[in-house]
């Protein structure tokens, strides 16, 4: 059995206060999370990038201010570029989920592969841009039906793309009894040509081990310094010692 790749999903967890901080303060927090992820055994750190002008057409209005705040917090030159350099210095792979085509265009020069969030697997404008880069794609299944996942994967196959699939349950945090790790068996049988992983939103440290026992070659877990911090993903994240 080959080595399992461990992804620390930092996501937007460098945002942790209700009041907005400066870009410099956000970068300091992001670097601290990256450093601790490295010390905790991660192979990859993953973030999310937003461009509001794209997302206003496909997200609910309730999310608009949060998306705008994320974009303001992360300019390319003063946030993403120095953060990528810091990851390189630590020997960590730098992975980003672009939340739209515009976001993918923005971050493309800094990444070697992409992850597509499960809510966007049928965003063919985004997919076609990612395909044009010829960089590998990680597809998340959490908010998709089997038919939707199959449609997206057929599109990638038709374009000759390399990709992997991660089983995911989109509850935050996800109760362990809802994880349905047998889905990994289904995905391995249905797509024997693709690496299969598990993106885990539970607080369990046992579930990822069971997923690996079932053949998952990639594990992703959210990562934070404080589960009580402001923001949507802290509560489903592991602390460094847990990670």
mmCIF file of C-alpha atoms in Angstrom:
data_model
loop_
_atom_site.group_PDB
_atom_site.id
_atom_site.type_symbol
_atom_site.label_atom_id
_atom_site.label_comp_id
_atom_site.label_asym_id
_atom_site.label_seq_id
_atom_site.Cartn_x
_atom_site.Cartn_y
_atom_site.Cartn_z
ATOM 1 C CA UNK A 1 0.000 0.000 0.000
ATOM 2 C CA UNK A 2 1.340 3.413 -0.963
ATOM 3 C CA UNK A 3 1.511 6.385 1.358
ATOM 4 C CA UNK A 4 -1.773 8.118 2.088
ATOM 5 C CA UNK A 5 -1.720 11.845 1.282
ATOM 6 C CA UNK A 6 -2.907 13.974 4.220
ATOM 7 C CA UNK A 7 -4.504 17.324 3.395
ATOM 8 C CA UNK A 8 -4.934 19.975 6.067
ATOM 9 C CA UNK A 9 -8.008 21.951 4.980
ATOM 10 C CA UNK A 10 -7.270 25.419 6.321
ATOM 11 C CA UNK A 11 -9.863 26.827 3.958
ATOM 12 C CA UNK A 12 -10.936 30.179 5.352
ATOM 13 C CA UNK A 13 -9.978 29.443 8.962
ATOM 14 C CA UNK A 14 -7.335 32.167 8.961
ATOM 15 C CA UNK A 15 -10.400 34.432 9.344
ATOM 16 C CA UNK A 16 -11.306 34.035 12.992
ATOM 17 C CA UNK A 17 -12.669 37.327 14.332
ATOM 18 C CA UNK A 18 -16.004 39.005 13.676
ATOM 19 C CA UNK A 19 -14.279 42.291 12.905
ATOM 20 C CA UNK A 20 -12.175 42.413 9.762
ATOM 21 C CA UNK A 21 -8.416 42.361 10.196
ATOM 22 C CA UNK A 22 -5.797 43.686 7.812
ATOM 23 C CA UNK A 23 -4.385 41.589 4.983
ATOM 24 C CA UNK A 24 -1.084 41.449 6.873
ATOM 25 C CA UNK A 25 -2.800 40.092 9.993
ATOM 26 C CA UNK A 26 -4.665 37.502 7.930
ATOM 27 C CA UNK A 27 -1.398 36.393 6.337
ATOM 28 C CA UNK A 28 0.273 36.023 9.735
ATOM 29 C CA UNK A 29 -2.587 33.780 10.893
ATOM 30 C CA UNK A 30 -2.550 31.767 7.670
ATOM 31 C CA UNK A 31 1.194 31.180 8.003
ATOM 32 C CA UNK A 32 0.754 30.085 11.612
ATOM 33 C CA UNK A 33 -1.852 27.534 10.519
ATOM 34 C CA UNK A 34 0.415 26.307 7.719
ATOM 35 C CA UNK A 35 3.367 25.922 10.087
ATOM 36 C CA UNK A 36 1.296 23.986 12.620
ATOM 37 C CA UNK A 37 -0.203 21.826 9.878
ATOM 38 C CA UNK A 38 3.316 20.892 8.821
ATOM 39 C CA UNK A 39 4.272 20.092 12.417
ATOM 40 C CA UNK A 40 1.083 18.010 12.745
ATOM 41 C CA UNK A 41 1.994 15.786 9.797
ATOM 42 C CA UNK A 42 0.173 17.291 6.822
ATOM 43 C CA UNK A 43 1.498 16.737 3.298
ATOM 44 C CA UNK A 44 -0.730 19.378 1.712
ATOM 45 C CA UNK A 45 -2.413 22.571 2.906
ATOM 46 C CA UNK A 46 -5.615 23.596 1.163
ATOM 47 C CA UNK A 47 -7.343 26.964 0.935
ATOM 48 C CA UNK A 48 -10.350 28.458 -0.867
ATOM 49 C CA UNK A 49 -10.362 31.491 -3.135
ATOM 50 C CA UNK A 50 -13.300 33.714 -4.070
ATOM 51 C CA UNK A 51 -14.095 36.300 -6.756
ATOM 52 C CA UNK A 52 -17.407 37.877 -5.880
ATOM 53 C CA UNK A 53 -18.332 39.107 -9.369
ATOM 54 C CA UNK A 54 -18.531 35.434 -10.435
ATOM 55 C CA UNK A 55 -20.165 34.033 -7.340
ATOM 56 C CA UNK A 56 -22.969 36.546 -7.083
ATOM 57 C CA UNK A 57 -24.674 34.597 -9.889
ATOM 58 C CA UNK A 58 -24.533 31.218 -8.161
ATOM 59 C CA UNK A 59 -24.576 31.754 -4.387
ATOM 60 C CA UNK A 60 -27.373 32.841 -2.084
ATOM 61 C CA UNK A 61 -27.501 36.484 -1.011
ATOM 62 C CA UNK A 62 -26.947 35.350 2.581
ATOM 63 C CA UNK A 63 -23.363 34.501 1.619
ATOM 64 C CA UNK A 64 -22.529 37.683 -0.277
ATOM 65 C CA UNK A 65 -20.887 39.623 2.544
ATOM 66 C CA UNK A 66 -18.830 36.607 3.629
ATOM 67 C CA UNK A 67 -17.592 36.079 0.061
ATOM 68 C CA UNK A 68 -16.714 39.763 -0.293
ATOM 69 C CA UNK A 69 -14.821 39.667 2.993
ATOM 70 C CA UNK A 70 -12.843 36.648 1.810
ATOM 71 C CA UNK A 71 -11.878 38.392 -1.412
ATOM 72 C CA UNK A 72 -10.847 41.587 0.387
ATOM 73 C CA UNK A 73 -8.742 39.557 2.817
ATOM 74 C CA UNK A 74 -6.687 37.765 0.164
ATOM 75 C CA UNK A 75 -5.125 39.929 -2.581
ATOM 76 C CA UNK A 76 -2.967 37.964 -4.985
ATOM 77 C CA UNK A 77 0.242 39.942 -4.521
ATOM 78 C CA UNK A 78 0.170 40.482 -0.750
ATOM 79 C CA UNK A 79 -1.562 37.312 0.455
ATOM 80 C CA UNK A 80 -1.570 34.397 -1.984
ATOM 81 C CA UNK A 81 1.920 34.822 -3.425
ATOM 82 C CA UNK A 82 3.738 35.134 -0.079
ATOM 83 C CA UNK A 83 1.635 32.312 1.348
ATOM 84 C CA UNK A 84 2.601 30.009 -1.519
ATOM 85 C CA UNK A 85 6.265 30.948 -1.012
ATOM 86 C CA UNK A 86 5.972 30.111 2.698
ATOM 87 C CA UNK A 87 4.466 26.700 1.888
ATOM 88 C CA UNK A 88 7.338 26.022 -0.504
ATOM 89 C CA UNK A 89 9.857 26.913 2.198
ATOM 90 C CA UNK A 90 8.245 24.352 4.523
ATOM 91 C CA UNK A 91 8.030 21.672 1.846
ATOM 92 C CA UNK A 92 4.226 21.599 1.823
ATOM 93 C CA UNK A 93 2.123 21.255 -1.302
ATOM 94 C CA UNK A 94 -0.212 24.206 -1.862
ATOM 95 C CA UNK A 95 -3.754 23.312 -2.963
ATOM 96 C CA UNK A 96 -6.650 25.702 -3.566
ATOM 97 C CA UNK A 97 -10.349 25.272 -4.279
ATOM 98 C CA UNK A 98 -11.406 28.022 -6.692
ATOM 99 C CA UNK A 99 -15.042 28.871 -6.113
ATOM 100 C CA UNK A 100 -15.553 30.148 -9.681
ATOM 101 C CA UNK A 101 -13.818 30.397 -13.045
ATOM 102 C CA UNK A 102 -12.537 33.863 -12.155
ATOM 103 C CA UNK A 103 -11.037 32.522 -8.950
ATOM 104 C CA UNK A 104 -9.376 29.686 -10.870
ATOM 105 C CA UNK A 105 -7.847 32.128 -13.357
ATOM 106 C CA UNK A 106 -6.546 34.226 -10.478
ATOM 107 C CA UNK A 107 -4.852 31.388 -8.583
ATOM 108 C CA UNK A 108 -3.777 29.210 -11.531
ATOM 109 C CA UNK A 109 -0.159 30.486 -11.679
ATOM 110 C CA UNK A 110 0.395 29.384 -8.065
ATOM 111 C CA UNK A 111 -0.997 25.821 -8.047
ATOM 112 C CA UNK A 112 -0.094 22.459 -9.538
ATOM 113 C CA UNK A 113 -3.573 20.951 -9.194
ATOM 114 C CA UNK A 114 -7.082 22.017 -8.223
ATOM 115 C CA UNK A 115 -9.859 20.817 -5.976
ATOM 116 C CA UNK A 116 -13.483 21.323 -7.034
ATOM 117 C CA UNK A 117 -16.022 21.750 -4.241
ATOM 118 C CA UNK A 118 -19.017 19.453 -4.442
ATOM 119 C CA UNK A 119 -21.451 22.347 -4.978
ATOM 120 C CA UNK A 120 -19.563 23.266 -8.164
ATOM 121 C CA UNK A 121 -18.982 19.949 -9.922
ATOM 122 C CA UNK A 122 -21.572 20.850 -12.562
ATOM 123 C CA UNK A 123 -20.208 24.348 -13.089
ATOM 124 C CA UNK A 124 -18.941 23.538 -16.565
ATOM 125 C CA UNK A 125 -17.559 27.029 -17.109
ATOM 126 C CA UNK A 126 -15.252 26.385 -14.150
ATOM 127 C CA UNK A 127 -14.525 22.788 -15.172
ATOM 128 C CA UNK A 128 -13.666 23.711 -18.731
ATOM 129 C CA UNK A 129 -11.197 26.329 -17.578
ATOM 130 C CA UNK A 130 -9.557 23.822 -15.202
ATOM 131 C CA UNK A 131 -9.420 21.308 -18.036
ATOM 132 C CA UNK A 132 -7.678 23.897 -20.217
ATOM 133 C CA UNK A 133 -4.834 24.095 -17.670
ATOM 134 C CA UNK A 134 -4.276 20.298 -17.886
ATOM 135 C CA UNK A 135 -3.630 20.210 -14.156
ATOM 136 C CA UNK A 136 -5.017 17.280 -12.113
ATOM 137 C CA UNK A 137 -8.393 17.771 -10.433
ATOM 138 C CA UNK A 138 -9.722 16.472 -7.110
ATOM 139 C CA UNK A 139 -13.520 16.153 -7.232
ATOM 140 C CA UNK A 140 -15.581 16.244 -4.037
ATOM 141 C CA UNK A 141 -18.878 14.325 -3.968
ATOM 142 C CA UNK A 142 -20.529 15.770 -0.843
ATOM 143 C CA UNK A 143 -23.413 17.830 -2.265
ATOM 144 C CA UNK A 144 -23.916 15.772 -5.417
ATOM 145 C CA UNK A 145 -26.097 12.828 -6.358
ATOM 146 C CA UNK A 146 -24.569 9.778 -8.027
ATOM 147 C CA UNK A 147 -25.992 10.941 -11.353
ATOM 148 C CA UNK A 148 -24.480 14.413 -10.975
ATOM 149 C CA UNK A 149 -21.094 12.990 -10.019
ATOM 150 C CA UNK A 150 -21.198 10.645 -13.004
ATOM 151 C CA UNK A 151 -22.036 13.531 -15.338
ATOM 152 C CA UNK A 152 -19.082 15.580 -14.088
ATOM 153 C CA UNK A 153 -16.677 12.647 -14.275
ATOM 154 C CA UNK A 154 -17.840 11.732 -17.780
ATOM 155 C CA UNK A 155 -17.019 15.293 -18.806
ATOM 156 C CA UNK A 156 -13.492 14.994 -17.395
ATOM 157 C CA UNK A 157 -12.948 11.587 -18.997
ATOM 158 C CA UNK A 158 -14.119 12.921 -22.333
ATOM 159 C CA UNK A 159 -11.412 15.580 -22.120
ATOM 160 C CA UNK A 160 -8.690 13.116 -21.143
ATOM 161 C CA UNK A 161 -8.216 14.580 -17.677
ATOM 162 C CA UNK A 162 -6.468 13.092 -14.668
ATOM 163 C CA UNK A 163 -8.618 13.276 -11.549
ATOM 164 C CA UNK A 164 -9.342 11.763 -8.159
ATOM 165 C CA UNK A 165 -12.612 11.578 -6.222
ATOM 166 C CA UNK A 166 -13.171 12.177 -2.529
ATOM 167 C CA UNK A 167 -16.163 10.857 -0.637
ATOM 168 C CA UNK A 168 -17.615 13.588 1.556
ATOM 169 C CA UNK A 169 -20.640 14.168 3.782
ATOM 170 C CA UNK A 170 -21.567 17.854 3.746
ATOM 171 C CA UNK A 171 -22.597 18.303 7.369
ATOM 172 C CA UNK A 172 -20.574 20.641 9.588
ATOM 173 C CA UNK A 173 -19.594 18.858 11.749
ATOM 174 C CA UNK A 174 -20.722 15.507 10.365
ATOM 175 C CA UNK A 175 -21.953 12.955 12.953
ATOM 176 C CA UNK A 176 -19.844 9.816 12.744
ATOM 177 C CA UNK A 177 -22.940 7.663 12.184
ATOM 178 C CA UNK A 178 -23.663 9.648 8.991
ATOM 179 C CA UNK A 179 -20.277 9.136 7.319
ATOM 180 C CA UNK A 180 -21.239 6.015 5.309
ATOM 181 C CA UNK A 181 -17.696 4.926 4.585
ATOM 182 C CA UNK A 182 -19.064 2.088 2.442
ATOM 183 C CA UNK A 183 -19.386 4.753 -0.253
ATOM 184 C CA UNK A 184 -15.625 4.403 -0.668
ATOM 185 C CA UNK A 185 -16.211 0.787 -1.767
ATOM 186 C CA UNK A 186 -18.830 1.983 -4.262
ATOM 187 C CA UNK A 187 -16.525 4.658 -5.707
ATOM 188 C CA UNK A 188 -13.602 2.225 -6.002
ATOM 189 C CA UNK A 189 -15.807 -0.223 -7.922
ATOM 190 C CA UNK A 190 -17.505 2.412 -10.086
ATOM 191 C CA UNK A 191 -14.300 4.304 -10.924
ATOM 192 C CA UNK A 192 -11.422 1.806 -10.665
ATOM 193 C CA UNK A 193 -9.169 4.074 -12.739
ATOM 194 C CA UNK A 194 -9.338 6.999 -10.272
ATOM 195 C CA UNK A 195 -7.705 7.411 -6.849
ATOM 196 C CA UNK A 196 -10.410 7.582 -4.159
ATOM 197 C CA UNK A 197 -10.143 9.650 -0.980
ATOM 198 C CA UNK A 198 -12.185 10.854 1.979
ATOM 199 C CA UNK A 199 -12.848 14.475 2.880
ATOM 200 C CA UNK A 200 -13.968 14.234 6.489
ATOM 201 C CA UNK A 201 -16.044 16.916 8.195
ATOM 202 C CA UNK A 202 -16.450 14.925 11.396
ATOM 203 C CA UNK A 203 -14.400 15.491 14.529
ATOM 204 C CA UNK A 204 -13.395 11.827 14.584
ATOM 205 C CA UNK A 205 -9.796 10.723 14.311
ATOM 206 C CA UNK A 206 -10.931 7.094 13.855
ATOM 207 C CA UNK A 207 -12.999 7.668 10.692
ATOM 208 C CA UNK A 208 -10.016 8.621 8.514
ATOM 209 C CA UNK A 209 -8.142 5.506 9.632
ATOM 210 C CA UNK A 210 -11.145 3.364 8.696
ATOM 211 C CA UNK A 211 -11.321 5.136 5.340
ATOM 212 C CA UNK A 212 -7.666 4.279 4.688
ATOM 213 C CA UNK A 213 -8.389 0.657 5.646
ATOM 214 C CA UNK A 214 -11.051 0.716 2.932
ATOM 215 C CA UNK A 215 -8.523 1.937 0.401
ATOM 216 C CA UNK A 216 -8.693 5.733 0.565
ATOM 217 C CA UNK A 217 -5.400 7.156 -0.673
ATOM 218 C CA UNK A 218 -6.155 10.752 0.273
ATOM 219 C CA UNK A 219 -7.529 12.117 3.555
ATOM 220 C CA UNK A 220 -8.659 15.700 4.065
ATOM 221 C CA UNK A 221 -9.551 17.221 7.446
ATOM 222 C CA UNK A 222 -10.388 20.790 8.408
ATOM 223 C CA UNK A 223 -7.778 22.474 10.615
ATOM 224 C CA UNK A 224 -8.095 25.312 13.147
ATOM 225 C CA UNK A 225 -6.531 26.787 16.262
ATOM 226 C CA UNK A 226 -9.877 27.362 17.969
ATOM 227 C CA UNK A 227 -13.167 25.545 17.308
ATOM 228 C CA UNK A 228 -15.013 28.440 18.931
ATOM 229 C CA UNK A 229 -13.596 31.076 16.584
ATOM 230 C CA UNK A 230 -15.767 33.215 14.305
ATOM 231 C CA UNK A 231 -16.509 31.652 10.930
ATOM 232 C CA UNK A 232 -18.390 28.661 9.508
ATOM 233 C CA UNK A 233 -15.716 25.929 9.397
ATOM 234 C CA UNK A 234 -13.933 26.147 12.749
ATOM 235 C CA UNK A 235 -16.528 23.988 14.483
ATOM 236 C CA UNK A 236 -15.883 21.030 12.158
ATOM 237 C CA UNK A 237 -12.095 21.302 12.340
ATOM 238 C CA UNK A 238 -9.403 19.438 14.232
ATOM 239 C CA UNK A 239 -6.970 21.183 16.549
ATOM 240 C CA UNK A 240 -3.246 20.672 15.867
ATOM 241 C CA UNK A 241 -2.771 17.996 18.546
ATOM 242 C CA UNK A 242 -5.795 16.078 17.210
ATOM 243 C CA UNK A 243 -4.574 16.381 13.642
#
